[in-house]
Coordinates of C-alpha atoms in Angstrom, one line a residue:
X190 CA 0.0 0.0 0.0
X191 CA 1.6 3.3 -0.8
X192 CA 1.9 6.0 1.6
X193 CA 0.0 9.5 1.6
X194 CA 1.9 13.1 0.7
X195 CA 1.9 15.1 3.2
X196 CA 1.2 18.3 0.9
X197 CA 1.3 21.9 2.3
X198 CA -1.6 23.6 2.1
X199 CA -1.6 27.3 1.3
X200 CA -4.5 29.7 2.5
X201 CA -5.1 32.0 -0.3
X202 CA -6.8 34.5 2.2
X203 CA -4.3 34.7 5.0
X204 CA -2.7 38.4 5.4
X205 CA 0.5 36.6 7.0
X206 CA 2.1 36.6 3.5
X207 CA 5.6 35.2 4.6
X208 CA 4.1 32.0 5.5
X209 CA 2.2 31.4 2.8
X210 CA 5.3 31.5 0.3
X211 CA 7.5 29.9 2.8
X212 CA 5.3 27.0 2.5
X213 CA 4.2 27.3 -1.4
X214 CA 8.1 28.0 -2.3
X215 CA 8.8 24.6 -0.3
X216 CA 6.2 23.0 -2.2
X217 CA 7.0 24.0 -5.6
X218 CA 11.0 22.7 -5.3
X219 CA 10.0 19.7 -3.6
X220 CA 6.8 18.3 -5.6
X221 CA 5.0 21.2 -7.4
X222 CA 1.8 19.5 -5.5
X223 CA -0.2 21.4 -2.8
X224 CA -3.5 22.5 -1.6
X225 CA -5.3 26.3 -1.6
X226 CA -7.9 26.7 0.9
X227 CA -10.3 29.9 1.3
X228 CA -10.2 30.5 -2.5
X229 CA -13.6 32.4 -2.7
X230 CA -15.5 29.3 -4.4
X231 CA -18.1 28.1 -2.4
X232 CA -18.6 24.2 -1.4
X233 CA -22.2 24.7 -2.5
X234 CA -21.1 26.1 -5.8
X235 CA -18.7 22.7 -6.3
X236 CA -21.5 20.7 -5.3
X237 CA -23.4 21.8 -8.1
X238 CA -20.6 21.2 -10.2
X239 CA -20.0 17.9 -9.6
X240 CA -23.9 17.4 -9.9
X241 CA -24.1 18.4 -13.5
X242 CA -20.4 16.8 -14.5
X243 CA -22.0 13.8 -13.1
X244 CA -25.6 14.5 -15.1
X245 CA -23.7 14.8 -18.4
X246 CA -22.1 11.5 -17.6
X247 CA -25.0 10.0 -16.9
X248 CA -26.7 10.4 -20.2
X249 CA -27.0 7.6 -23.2
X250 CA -23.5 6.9 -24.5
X251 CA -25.4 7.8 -28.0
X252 CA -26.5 11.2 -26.1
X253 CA -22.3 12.0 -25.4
X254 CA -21.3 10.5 -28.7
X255 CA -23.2 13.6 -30.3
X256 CA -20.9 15.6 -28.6
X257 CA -17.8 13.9 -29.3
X258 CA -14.4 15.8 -29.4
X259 CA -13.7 18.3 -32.4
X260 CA -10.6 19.7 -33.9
X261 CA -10.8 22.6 -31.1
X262 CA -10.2 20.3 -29.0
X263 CA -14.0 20.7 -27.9
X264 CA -16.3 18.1 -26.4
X265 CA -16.5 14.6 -24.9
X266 CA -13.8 12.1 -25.3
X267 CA -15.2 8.3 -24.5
X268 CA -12.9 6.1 -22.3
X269 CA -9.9 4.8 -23.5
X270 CA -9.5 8.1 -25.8
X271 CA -6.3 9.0 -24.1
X272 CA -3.4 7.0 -23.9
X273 CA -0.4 9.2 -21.2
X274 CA 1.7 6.5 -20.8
X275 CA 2.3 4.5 -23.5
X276 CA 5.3 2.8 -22.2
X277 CA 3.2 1.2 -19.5
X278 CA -0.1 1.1 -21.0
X279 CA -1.8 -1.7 -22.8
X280 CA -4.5 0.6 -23.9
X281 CA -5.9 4.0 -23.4
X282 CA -7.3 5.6 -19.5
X283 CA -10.0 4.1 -18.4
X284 CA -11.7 7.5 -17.8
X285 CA -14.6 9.5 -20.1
X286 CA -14.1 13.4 -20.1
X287 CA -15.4 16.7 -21.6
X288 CA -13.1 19.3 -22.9
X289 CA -14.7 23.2 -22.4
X290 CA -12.2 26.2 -23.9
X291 CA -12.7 29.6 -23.6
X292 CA -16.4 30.0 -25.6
X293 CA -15.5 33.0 -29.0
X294 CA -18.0 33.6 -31.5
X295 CA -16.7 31.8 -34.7
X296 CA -16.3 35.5 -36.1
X297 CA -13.7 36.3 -34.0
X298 CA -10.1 36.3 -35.3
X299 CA -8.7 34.7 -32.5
X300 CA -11.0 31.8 -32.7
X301 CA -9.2 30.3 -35.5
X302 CA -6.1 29.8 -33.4
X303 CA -5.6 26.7 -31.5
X304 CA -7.6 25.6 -28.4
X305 CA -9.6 28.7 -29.0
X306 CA -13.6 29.0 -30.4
X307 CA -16.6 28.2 -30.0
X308 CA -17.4 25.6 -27.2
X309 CA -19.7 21.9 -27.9
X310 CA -22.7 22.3 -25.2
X311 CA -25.4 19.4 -24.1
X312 CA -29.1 20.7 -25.3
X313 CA -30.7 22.1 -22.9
X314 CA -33.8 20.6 -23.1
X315 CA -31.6 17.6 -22.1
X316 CA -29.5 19.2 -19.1
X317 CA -30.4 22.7 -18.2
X318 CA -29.0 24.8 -16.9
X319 CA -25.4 22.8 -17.6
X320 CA -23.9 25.7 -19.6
X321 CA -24.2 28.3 -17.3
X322 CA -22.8 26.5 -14.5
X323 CA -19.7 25.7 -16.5
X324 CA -19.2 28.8 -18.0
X325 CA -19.8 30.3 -14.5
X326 CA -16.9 27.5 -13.1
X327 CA -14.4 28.5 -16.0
X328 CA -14.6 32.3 -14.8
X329 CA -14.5 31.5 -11.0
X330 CA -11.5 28.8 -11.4
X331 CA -9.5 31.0 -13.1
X332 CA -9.9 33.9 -10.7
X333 CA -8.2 30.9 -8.2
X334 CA -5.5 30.6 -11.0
X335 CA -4.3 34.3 -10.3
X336 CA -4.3 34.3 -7.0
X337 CA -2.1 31.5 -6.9
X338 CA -0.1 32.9 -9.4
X339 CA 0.5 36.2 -7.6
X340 CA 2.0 34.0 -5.2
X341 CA 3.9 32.1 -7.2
X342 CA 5.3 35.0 -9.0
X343 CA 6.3 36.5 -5.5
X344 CA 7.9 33.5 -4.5
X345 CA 10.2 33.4 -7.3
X346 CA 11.6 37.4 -6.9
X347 CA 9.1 38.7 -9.3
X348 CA 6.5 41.2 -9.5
X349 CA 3.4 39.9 -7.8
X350 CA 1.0 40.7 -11.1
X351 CA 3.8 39.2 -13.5
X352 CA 1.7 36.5 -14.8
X353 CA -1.2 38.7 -14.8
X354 CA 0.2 40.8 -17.9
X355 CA -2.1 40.9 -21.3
X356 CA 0.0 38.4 -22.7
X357 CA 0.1 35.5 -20.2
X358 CA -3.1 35.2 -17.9
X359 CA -4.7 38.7 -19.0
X360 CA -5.5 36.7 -22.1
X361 CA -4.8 33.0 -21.2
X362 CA -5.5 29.6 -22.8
X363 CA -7.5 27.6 -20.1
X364 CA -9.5 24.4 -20.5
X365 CA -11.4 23.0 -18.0
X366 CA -12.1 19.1 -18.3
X367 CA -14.8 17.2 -16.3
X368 CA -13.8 13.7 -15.8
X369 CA -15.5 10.3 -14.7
X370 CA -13.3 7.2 -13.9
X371 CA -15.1 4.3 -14.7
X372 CA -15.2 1.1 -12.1
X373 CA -12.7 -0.4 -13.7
X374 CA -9.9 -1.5 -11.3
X375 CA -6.3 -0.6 -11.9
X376 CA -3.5 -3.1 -12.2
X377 CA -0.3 -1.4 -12.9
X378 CA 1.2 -5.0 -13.3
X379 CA -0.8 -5.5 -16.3
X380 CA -0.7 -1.6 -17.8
X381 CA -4.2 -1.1 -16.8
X382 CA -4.7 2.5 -15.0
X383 CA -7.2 4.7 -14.7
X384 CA -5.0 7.3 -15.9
X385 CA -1.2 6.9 -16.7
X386 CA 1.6 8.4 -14.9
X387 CA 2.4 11.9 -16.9
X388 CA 3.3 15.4 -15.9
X389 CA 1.1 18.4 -17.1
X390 CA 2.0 20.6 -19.7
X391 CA 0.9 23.5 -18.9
X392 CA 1.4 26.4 -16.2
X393 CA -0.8 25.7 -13.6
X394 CA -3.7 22.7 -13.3
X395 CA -6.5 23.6 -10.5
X396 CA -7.7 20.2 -9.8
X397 CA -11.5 19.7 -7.9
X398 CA -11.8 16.1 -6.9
X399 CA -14.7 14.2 -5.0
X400 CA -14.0 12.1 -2.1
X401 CA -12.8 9.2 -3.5
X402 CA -8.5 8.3 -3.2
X403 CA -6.6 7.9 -6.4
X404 CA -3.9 10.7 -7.6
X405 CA -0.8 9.3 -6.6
X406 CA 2.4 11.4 -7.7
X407 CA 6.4 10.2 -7.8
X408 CA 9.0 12.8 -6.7
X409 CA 11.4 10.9 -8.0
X410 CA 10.4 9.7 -11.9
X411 CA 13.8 8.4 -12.0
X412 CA 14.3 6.4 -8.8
X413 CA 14.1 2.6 -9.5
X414 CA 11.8 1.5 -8.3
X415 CA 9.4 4.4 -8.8
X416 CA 8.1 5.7 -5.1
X417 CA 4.1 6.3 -5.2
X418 CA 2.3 8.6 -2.9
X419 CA -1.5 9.1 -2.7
X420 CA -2.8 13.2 -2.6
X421 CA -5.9 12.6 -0.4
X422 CA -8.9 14.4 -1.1
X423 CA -9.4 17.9 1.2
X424 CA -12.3 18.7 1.6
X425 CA -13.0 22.3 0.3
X426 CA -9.6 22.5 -1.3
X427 CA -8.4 22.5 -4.8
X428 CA -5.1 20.7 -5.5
X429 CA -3.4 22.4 -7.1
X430 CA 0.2 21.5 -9.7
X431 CA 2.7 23.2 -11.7
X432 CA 3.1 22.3 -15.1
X433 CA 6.2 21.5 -17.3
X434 CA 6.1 25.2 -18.6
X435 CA 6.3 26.2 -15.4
X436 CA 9.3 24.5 -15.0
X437 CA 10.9 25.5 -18.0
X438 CA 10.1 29.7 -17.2
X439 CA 11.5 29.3 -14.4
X440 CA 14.7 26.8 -15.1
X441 CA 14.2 23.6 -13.2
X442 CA 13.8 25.7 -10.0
X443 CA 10.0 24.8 -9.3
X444 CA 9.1 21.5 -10.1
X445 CA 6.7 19.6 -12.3
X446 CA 5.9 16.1 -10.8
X447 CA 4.8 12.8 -12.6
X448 CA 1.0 11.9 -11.6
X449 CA -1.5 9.0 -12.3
X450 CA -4.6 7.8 -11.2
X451 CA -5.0 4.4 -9.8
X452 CA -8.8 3.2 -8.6
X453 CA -9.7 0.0 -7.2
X454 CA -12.6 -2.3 -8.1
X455 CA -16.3 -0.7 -8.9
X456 CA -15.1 2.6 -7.4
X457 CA -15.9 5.5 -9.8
X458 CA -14.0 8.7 -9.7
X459 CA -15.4 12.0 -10.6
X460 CA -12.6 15.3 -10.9
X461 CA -12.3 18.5 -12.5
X462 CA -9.1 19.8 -13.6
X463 CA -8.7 23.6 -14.6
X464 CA -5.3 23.7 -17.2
X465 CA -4.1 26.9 -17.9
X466 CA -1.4 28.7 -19.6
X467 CA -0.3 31.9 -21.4
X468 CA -2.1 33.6 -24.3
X469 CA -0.3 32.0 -28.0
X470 CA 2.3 34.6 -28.3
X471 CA 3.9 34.7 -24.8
X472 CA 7.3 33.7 -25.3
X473 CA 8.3 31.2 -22.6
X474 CA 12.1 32.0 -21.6
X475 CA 14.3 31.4 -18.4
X476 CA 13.0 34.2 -15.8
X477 CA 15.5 36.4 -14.8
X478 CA 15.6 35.5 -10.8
X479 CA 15.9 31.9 -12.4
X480 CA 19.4 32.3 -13.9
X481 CA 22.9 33.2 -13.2
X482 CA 26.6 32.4 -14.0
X483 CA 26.5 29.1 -12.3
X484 CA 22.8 28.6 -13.9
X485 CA 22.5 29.3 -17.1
X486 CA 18.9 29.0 -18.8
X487 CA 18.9 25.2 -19.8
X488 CA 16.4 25.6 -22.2
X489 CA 15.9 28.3 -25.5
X490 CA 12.8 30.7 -25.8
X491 CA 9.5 29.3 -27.2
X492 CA 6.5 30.9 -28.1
X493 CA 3.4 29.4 -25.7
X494 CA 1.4 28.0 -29.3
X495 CA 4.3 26.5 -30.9
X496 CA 5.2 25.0 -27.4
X497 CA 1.6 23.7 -26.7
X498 CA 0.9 22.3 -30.2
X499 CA 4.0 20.3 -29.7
X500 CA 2.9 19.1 -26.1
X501 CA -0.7 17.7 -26.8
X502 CA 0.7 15.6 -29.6
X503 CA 0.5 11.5 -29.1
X504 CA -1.8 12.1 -26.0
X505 CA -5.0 11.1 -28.0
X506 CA -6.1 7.9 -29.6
X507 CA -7.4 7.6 -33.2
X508 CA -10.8 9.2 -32.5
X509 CA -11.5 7.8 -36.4
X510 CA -13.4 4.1 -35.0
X511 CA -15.7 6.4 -33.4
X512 CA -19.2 6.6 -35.1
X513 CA -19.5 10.6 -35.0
X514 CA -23.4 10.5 -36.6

């Protein structure tokens, strides 16, 4: 049985300041891994969340089918879709999701670039109300995403709104993605998981889960034998991670952690992870606080699209034996 992570957990509405990036700066170097509490989103408000991610869900698979992923990167993606770990894996995650961007009228100049446009939405005969709720969530998780970013920005010797600048989260790319793990139990043994060990791409993921275990993460992806720990579930707290871009901006300072999901027998999972990053032309290179003589900047400037597009390649099964009608 693996052993639990003992995460710090950061209150995003405490005024003592020097604790809270004591224990967030401690966090990012060790695992990139911890918890915000007091983040302005009420338990109610997730509860109805989770209601309608768990409605959708619900429906006919013929119902989600209609729905199914688009070249925005838009919609529902049936289990096994997504294959993270394809050294390990005998197949794809045994997990069914729904992808949600930030909605643009098709008019809109910017919605022809990637991961922006128009958003795929449920009828509303069928689910009402579903739409509002999300779109409500995307606005209210990303307002959690700056506060935690002021944070981070202060905890690495910058200006406290650095990430908040028209270029990076004044005009980000964030997805939110509802998940359900199905009750399939995971065998690592035999390459089944319900989602395989990975590291997110991005710069932050804001992660909502139910009560039920799963997320393990390994500090050490190249220890032999790998070491798993569990995240728990805190109730009333978002877990929250740094993403490999984050890791790059800031030069292998902070730290972005393998993760996977592991369920046991009939147990289904539901989660919501928030993934956001910079707008398309924020060029990602080695923060100044981040490099010196004795560090120089270990990897070259790349603009956020060009690094993205390259990222979310090979995550995705062939979606082409899927009946789309």
């Amino acid at each position: 049985m693996e052993d639990s992570s003992k995460l710090n957990s950061i209150d995003l509405s405490s005024a003592d300041i020097t604790t809270s990036l004591s224990l967030l700066k401690q966090a990012c170097m060790d695992s990139g891994f911890f918890y915000v509490t007091n983040h302005g989103i009420s338990e109610e408000f997730m509860d109805q969340v989770f209601t309608q991610s768990k409605n959708f869900f619900d429906l006919p698979l013929e119902e989600k089918m209609k729905l199914l992923r688009n070249e925005k990167h838009r919609g529902y993606t049936p289990a096994l879709d997504e294959l993270l770990d394809p050294a390990n894996q005998i197949h794809g995650d045994h997990k069914e999701g729904f992808y949600i961007g930030i909605e643009l009228p098709e008019d809109d100049p910017q919605a022809q670039r990637p991961f922006y446009g128009t958003n795929l939405w449920p009828d509303s005969d069928i689910l009402p109300g579903w739409r509002q709720t999300m779109e409500r969530y995307h606005q209210q998780a990303l307002e959690v995403v700056k506060k935690t970013a002021r944070l981070i920005a202060l905890a690495l010797d910058l200006d406290a709104n650095f990430f908040e600048q028209p270029e990076m989260l004044g005009n980000p790319i964030a997805i939110l993605r509802l998940l359900h793990y199905e009750g399939q139990a995971s065998d690592p043994a035999k390459g089944i998981y319900g989602a395989g060990a990975h590291s997110d791409y991005g710069l932050i993921t804001l992660l909502a889960t139910d009560s039920v275990s799963g997320l393990q993460i390994c500090k050490d992806k190249d220890a032999k034998p790998q070491v798993w720990e569990y995240v728990e579930p805190l109730k009333g707290a978002f877990v929250v991670n740094l993403g490999d871009m984050l890791e790059r901006w800031s030069n292998g300072v902070f730290r972005s952690t393998l993760h996977r999901v592991l369920l046991g027998n009939g147990e289904d999972r539901y989660s919501i992870p928030y993934f956001v990053l910079p707008g398309h032309d924020c060029v990602v290179e080695c923060l100044p606080t981040c490099q010196s003589e004795q560090n120089p900047p270990k990897f070259p400037p790349i603009r956020c699209e060009t690094y993205l597009l390259q990222k979310y390649q090979n995550t995705h099964a062939d979606l082409s034996t899927y009946n789309r009608s």
